Every structure is written in C-alpha cells, then in structure tokens.
Amino acid sequence: MSRLNEANVELAQEIIARYPRRKSALIPLLHVAQEQNGYVTTAAMEHLAELVGITPAEVLGTASFYEMFKFEPQGKYMVNICTNISCQLLGGEELLHHAEKTLGIRPGGTTDDGLFTLEDVECMAACTEAPCLQVNYRHEYRLDHDDFDTLISELRSGSRPDIPDHGTLGLVRQHIPDGRMAGIDSPEKTGSPEWFTARSSN
C-alpha cells in the first residue's frame, strides 16, 4: 500500500517540529500511518524512516515492539481480550474461547466479512474490572458470555456510536495544544475518566 499522503506528510512535519530530535516523533508518526491505511504498511515505514532520518529496520524494530501497531489489514473492530492473571482468574480465558467460537476465528484472525479482528492481549490496567476487553481501544468491563454476544450484535447493527473506527487512538495521541512541546497532561488537568466519575457517584 501507500506512503503517507500529502495531508499526512504535512501533519507529520507538524508533529516532528514539536520534538527536539526528529526520531523522537516516531511513535505518533506510526499512529498517523496506521490511521491512514488501517495498518502500518512497508511503504509507510520506509517513508517514516526518510522523514525522521533513521533506517526502515529501526522503524520496524520500534513498531513491532508495541502490540497496538499492526502490519496487515485488520477488521473494522479490533476486539482485544485480556487473559492476564486478574482477568484469567475471573473468566478471561473462557471469554476468549467463547469469542473464538462466536466469531469463528482464532486470535490474530479476522472474520470473512472484515468486521472483527480478535486478539489475546496482556494486562489492560483495569484489573479491578475483570474480565475486560477493548474494542478499538474502548474498554468494556466485567463481561460474561451474554454480554459479549450483546456487544457483537450491537457492533454488527451499528448501534454503538461510542466505539470509533480502528485507528482513532492515533488521533487522540496526536492532539498537542498550541505552543506546547509534546507531552502528557496531569490527571488534575484532565479530570477523572467518565466511567470512574459515574461509578463514584453511585
């Protein structure tokens, strides 16, 4: 597939300008590439290498370290099920097996209709909400088999507008306020997550 398109080259240059060293921008640039094509193509990695002044092998070495970057076409909905210790003890592995049976695919596979890609992943840092999964990086908590079936039905029917198309994580990470170097905001500035606030008020 393609290198970065013209609009994304412009975005890439804006992102690179925020960093003291060009190659420090590689992670957000990989998100840009994945946002464009749905996965990180070989051509895009070669293009990123040119933009930040490193080799394509270094780009691949960085991208392949992270589970969030994909190197082949993915389904519209990426279903990541945690089977680490807390989730495993509370039914995560059984949930994964149920998902395999329901979707007819193994971890790493994509359904024939291109809607779902299933992954078995490590801890999602939501151990108190086990078993949990993510769909396109949006958490779903304390699921049983019926909850999973309902979720899949809702996704098939398009009745979950709160769950974005794959790649939205890249857009979230690219937002940098004017006049600031790239960085993170403290929890005091961003406020509590909506799910946490709602739960705390009950």
Coordinates of C-alpha atoms in Angstrom, one line a residue:
M1 CA 0.0 0.0 0.0
S2 CA 0.9 3.7 0.1
R3 CA 3.3 6.0 1.7
L4 CA 1.9 8.9 3.7
N5 CA -0.5 11.0 1.6
E6 CA 0.0 14.7 1.2
A7 CA -2.2 15.7 4.2
N8 CA -0.4 13.3 6.5
V9 CA 3.0 14.4 5.3
E10 CA 2.0 17.9 6.4
L11 CA 0.7 16.6 9.7
A12 CA 3.9 14.6 10.2
Q13 CA 6.0 17.7 9.7
E14 CA 3.9 19.5 12.4
I15 CA 4.4 16.6 14.8
I16 CA 8.2 16.4 14.1
A17 CA 8.6 20.1 14.8
R18 CA 7.3 19.6 18.3
Y19 CA 10.2 17.3 19.3
P20 CA 13.9 18.2 20.0
R21 CA 15.1 15.3 17.8
R22 CA 13.2 14.1 14.7
K23 CA 13.3 10.4 15.5
S24 CA 11.6 11.1 18.9
A25 CA 8.4 11.7 16.9
L26 CA 8.4 8.1 15.6
I27 CA 5.6 6.7 17.8
P28 CA 3.0 9.4 16.9
L29 CA 4.0 9.1 13.3
L30 CA 3.4 5.4 13.3
H31 CA -0.1 6.2 14.6
V32 CA -0.5 8.6 11.6
A33 CA 0.5 5.8 9.2
Q34 CA -1.9 3.3 10.9
E35 CA -4.7 5.8 10.8
Q36 CA -4.3 6.3 7.1
N37 CA -4.2 2.7 6.0
G38 CA -5.7 0.7 8.9
Y39 CA -2.3 -0.8 9.5
V40 CA 1.4 0.1 9.1
T41 CA 2.5 -0.7 5.6
T42 CA 6.1 -1.4 4.5
A43 CA 5.9 1.6 2.2
A44 CA 4.8 3.8 5.1
M45 CA 7.6 2.5 7.3
E46 CA 10.1 3.4 4.6
H47 CA 8.6 6.8 4.3
L48 CA 8.7 7.4 8.1
A49 CA 12.4 6.4 8.1
E50 CA 13.1 9.1 5.5
L51 CA 11.1 11.7 7.4
V52 CA 12.9 11.2 10.7
G53 CA 16.4 10.2 9.4
I54 CA 16.7 6.5 10.5
T55 CA 16.6 3.2 8.7
P56 CA 13.4 1.3 7.8
A57 CA 14.7 -1.5 10.1
E58 CA 14.8 0.9 13.0
V59 CA 11.2 1.9 12.3
L60 CA 10.1 -1.8 12.1
G61 CA 12.0 -2.6 15.3
T62 CA 10.2 0.2 17.2
A63 CA 6.8 -0.6 15.7
S64 CA 7.0 -4.3 16.3
F65 CA 7.7 -3.8 20.0
Y66 CA 4.2 -2.4 20.5
E67 CA 1.1 -4.5 20.3
M68 CA -1.0 -1.6 19.1
F69 CA 0.7 -1.4 15.7
K70 CA -0.5 -3.9 13.1
F71 CA 1.3 -4.9 9.9
E72 CA -1.6 -6.4 7.9
P73 CA -5.2 -5.4 7.2
Q74 CA -7.4 -5.5 10.3
G75 CA -11.1 -5.8 10.9
K76 CA -13.2 -2.7 11.4
Y77 CA -13.5 -3.6 15.1
M78 CA -10.4 -4.9 16.9
V79 CA -11.5 -7.0 19.8
N80 CA -8.7 -7.4 22.4
I81 CA -9.5 -9.7 25.2
C82 CA -7.3 -9.7 28.3
T83 CA -6.2 -13.1 29.7
N84 CA -3.6 -11.9 32.2
I85 CA -3.8 -13.1 35.8
S86 CA -6.7 -11.0 37.2
C87 CA -8.9 -11.5 34.1
Q88 CA -7.8 -15.1 33.8
L89 CA -8.9 -15.8 37.3
L90 CA -12.3 -14.2 36.7
G91 CA -13.1 -15.9 33.4
G92 CA -11.0 -14.1 30.8
E93 CA -9.7 -17.3 29.1
E94 CA -13.2 -18.7 28.9
L95 CA -14.4 -15.4 27.4
L96 CA -11.7 -15.7 24.8
H97 CA -12.7 -19.2 23.9
H98 CA -16.3 -18.1 23.7
A99 CA -15.3 -15.2 21.4
E100 CA -13.4 -17.7 19.2
K101 CA -16.5 -19.8 18.8
T102 CA -18.8 -16.9 18.3
L103 CA -16.7 -15.1 15.7
G104 CA -15.3 -18.3 14.1
I105 CA -11.7 -17.1 14.3
R106 CA -8.6 -17.6 16.4
P107 CA -6.5 -14.8 18.0
G108 CA -4.8 -12.9 15.2
G109 CA -7.6 -13.8 12.8
T110 CA -10.2 -11.6 11.0
T111 CA -13.7 -12.6 10.2
D112 CA -14.5 -13.1 6.5
D113 CA -16.8 -10.0 6.4
G114 CA -13.9 -7.9 7.6
L115 CA -15.7 -6.7 10.7
F116 CA -13.8 -8.2 13.5
T117 CA -10.2 -9.0 14.4
L118 CA -9.7 -10.9 17.6
E119 CA -6.6 -10.6 19.8
D120 CA -5.5 -12.3 23.0
V121 CA -3.6 -9.5 24.9
E122 CA -1.8 -8.8 28.1
C123 CA -2.9 -6.6 31.0
M124 CA -5.1 -3.5 30.1
A125 CA -4.6 -1.9 33.6
A126 CA -8.2 -2.5 34.5
C127 CA -7.7 -5.4 36.9
T128 CA -10.5 -4.4 39.3
E129 CA -12.9 -4.6 36.3
A130 CA -12.0 -8.1 35.2
P131 CA -12.7 -9.8 32.9
C132 CA -12.4 -6.9 30.4
L133 CA -11.8 -6.3 26.8
Q134 CA -11.2 -3.4 24.4
V135 CA -13.0 -2.7 21.1
N136 CA -10.9 -0.2 19.2
Y137 CA -9.2 0.9 22.4
R138 CA -12.5 1.5 24.3
H139 CA -12.9 -0.7 27.4
E140 CA -15.8 -3.0 28.2
Y141 CA -15.8 -4.2 31.8
R142 CA -16.9 -7.3 33.7
L143 CA -18.2 -9.2 30.7
D144 CA -19.8 -12.6 30.7
H145 CA -20.7 -14.6 27.6
D146 CA -24.1 -13.0 27.2
D147 CA -22.5 -9.5 27.5
F148 CA -20.1 -10.4 24.7
D149 CA -22.8 -11.7 22.4
T150 CA -24.8 -8.5 23.0
L151 CA -21.7 -6.4 22.3
I152 CA -21.1 -8.2 19.0
S153 CA -24.7 -7.9 17.9
E154 CA -24.6 -4.1 18.7
L155 CA -21.5 -3.7 16.7
R156 CA -22.9 -5.6 13.7
S157 CA -26.0 -3.4 13.8
G158 CA -24.0 -0.2 14.1
S159 CA -25.8 0.7 17.4
R160 CA -22.6 1.5 19.3
P161 CA -21.6 5.0 18.1
D162 CA -19.4 5.4 21.2
I163 CA -16.9 2.9 19.7
P164 CA -14.9 4.5 17.0
D165 CA -13.4 3.0 13.8
H166 CA -10.0 1.5 14.2
G167 CA -7.2 4.0 14.4
T168 CA -8.9 6.6 16.5
L169 CA -6.2 6.1 19.2
G170 CA -3.8 7.8 16.8
L171 CA -5.9 10.9 16.5
V172 CA -6.2 11.1 20.3
R173 CA -2.5 10.9 20.7
Q174 CA -1.7 13.5 18.0
H175 CA -3.6 16.3 19.8
I176 CA -1.0 18.7 21.0
P177 CA -2.1 22.1 22.4
D178 CA -0.6 25.2 20.6
G179 CA 2.6 26.5 22.0
R180 CA 3.5 23.3 23.9
M181 CA 6.0 20.6 23.3
A182 CA 4.6 17.1 23.1
G183 CA 3.9 15.7 26.5
I184 CA 1.2 14.5 28.8
D185 CA -1.3 16.3 31.0
S186 CA -1.6 15.6 34.7
P187 CA -4.8 13.9 35.9
E188 CA -5.6 17.2 37.7
K189 CA -5.8 19.0 34.4
T190 CA -7.7 16.3 32.5
G191 CA -10.1 15.3 35.3
S192 CA -11.4 11.8 36.1
P193 CA -12.4 9.3 33.4
E194 CA -16.2 9.4 32.7
W195 CA -16.7 5.8 33.8
F196 CA -14.8 6.4 37.1
T197 CA -16.9 9.6 37.8
A198 CA -20.1 7.8 37.1
R199 CA -19.2 4.9 39.3
S200 CA -18.0 7.1 42.2
S201 CA -21.4 9.0 42.3
N202 CA -23.3 5.7 42.9

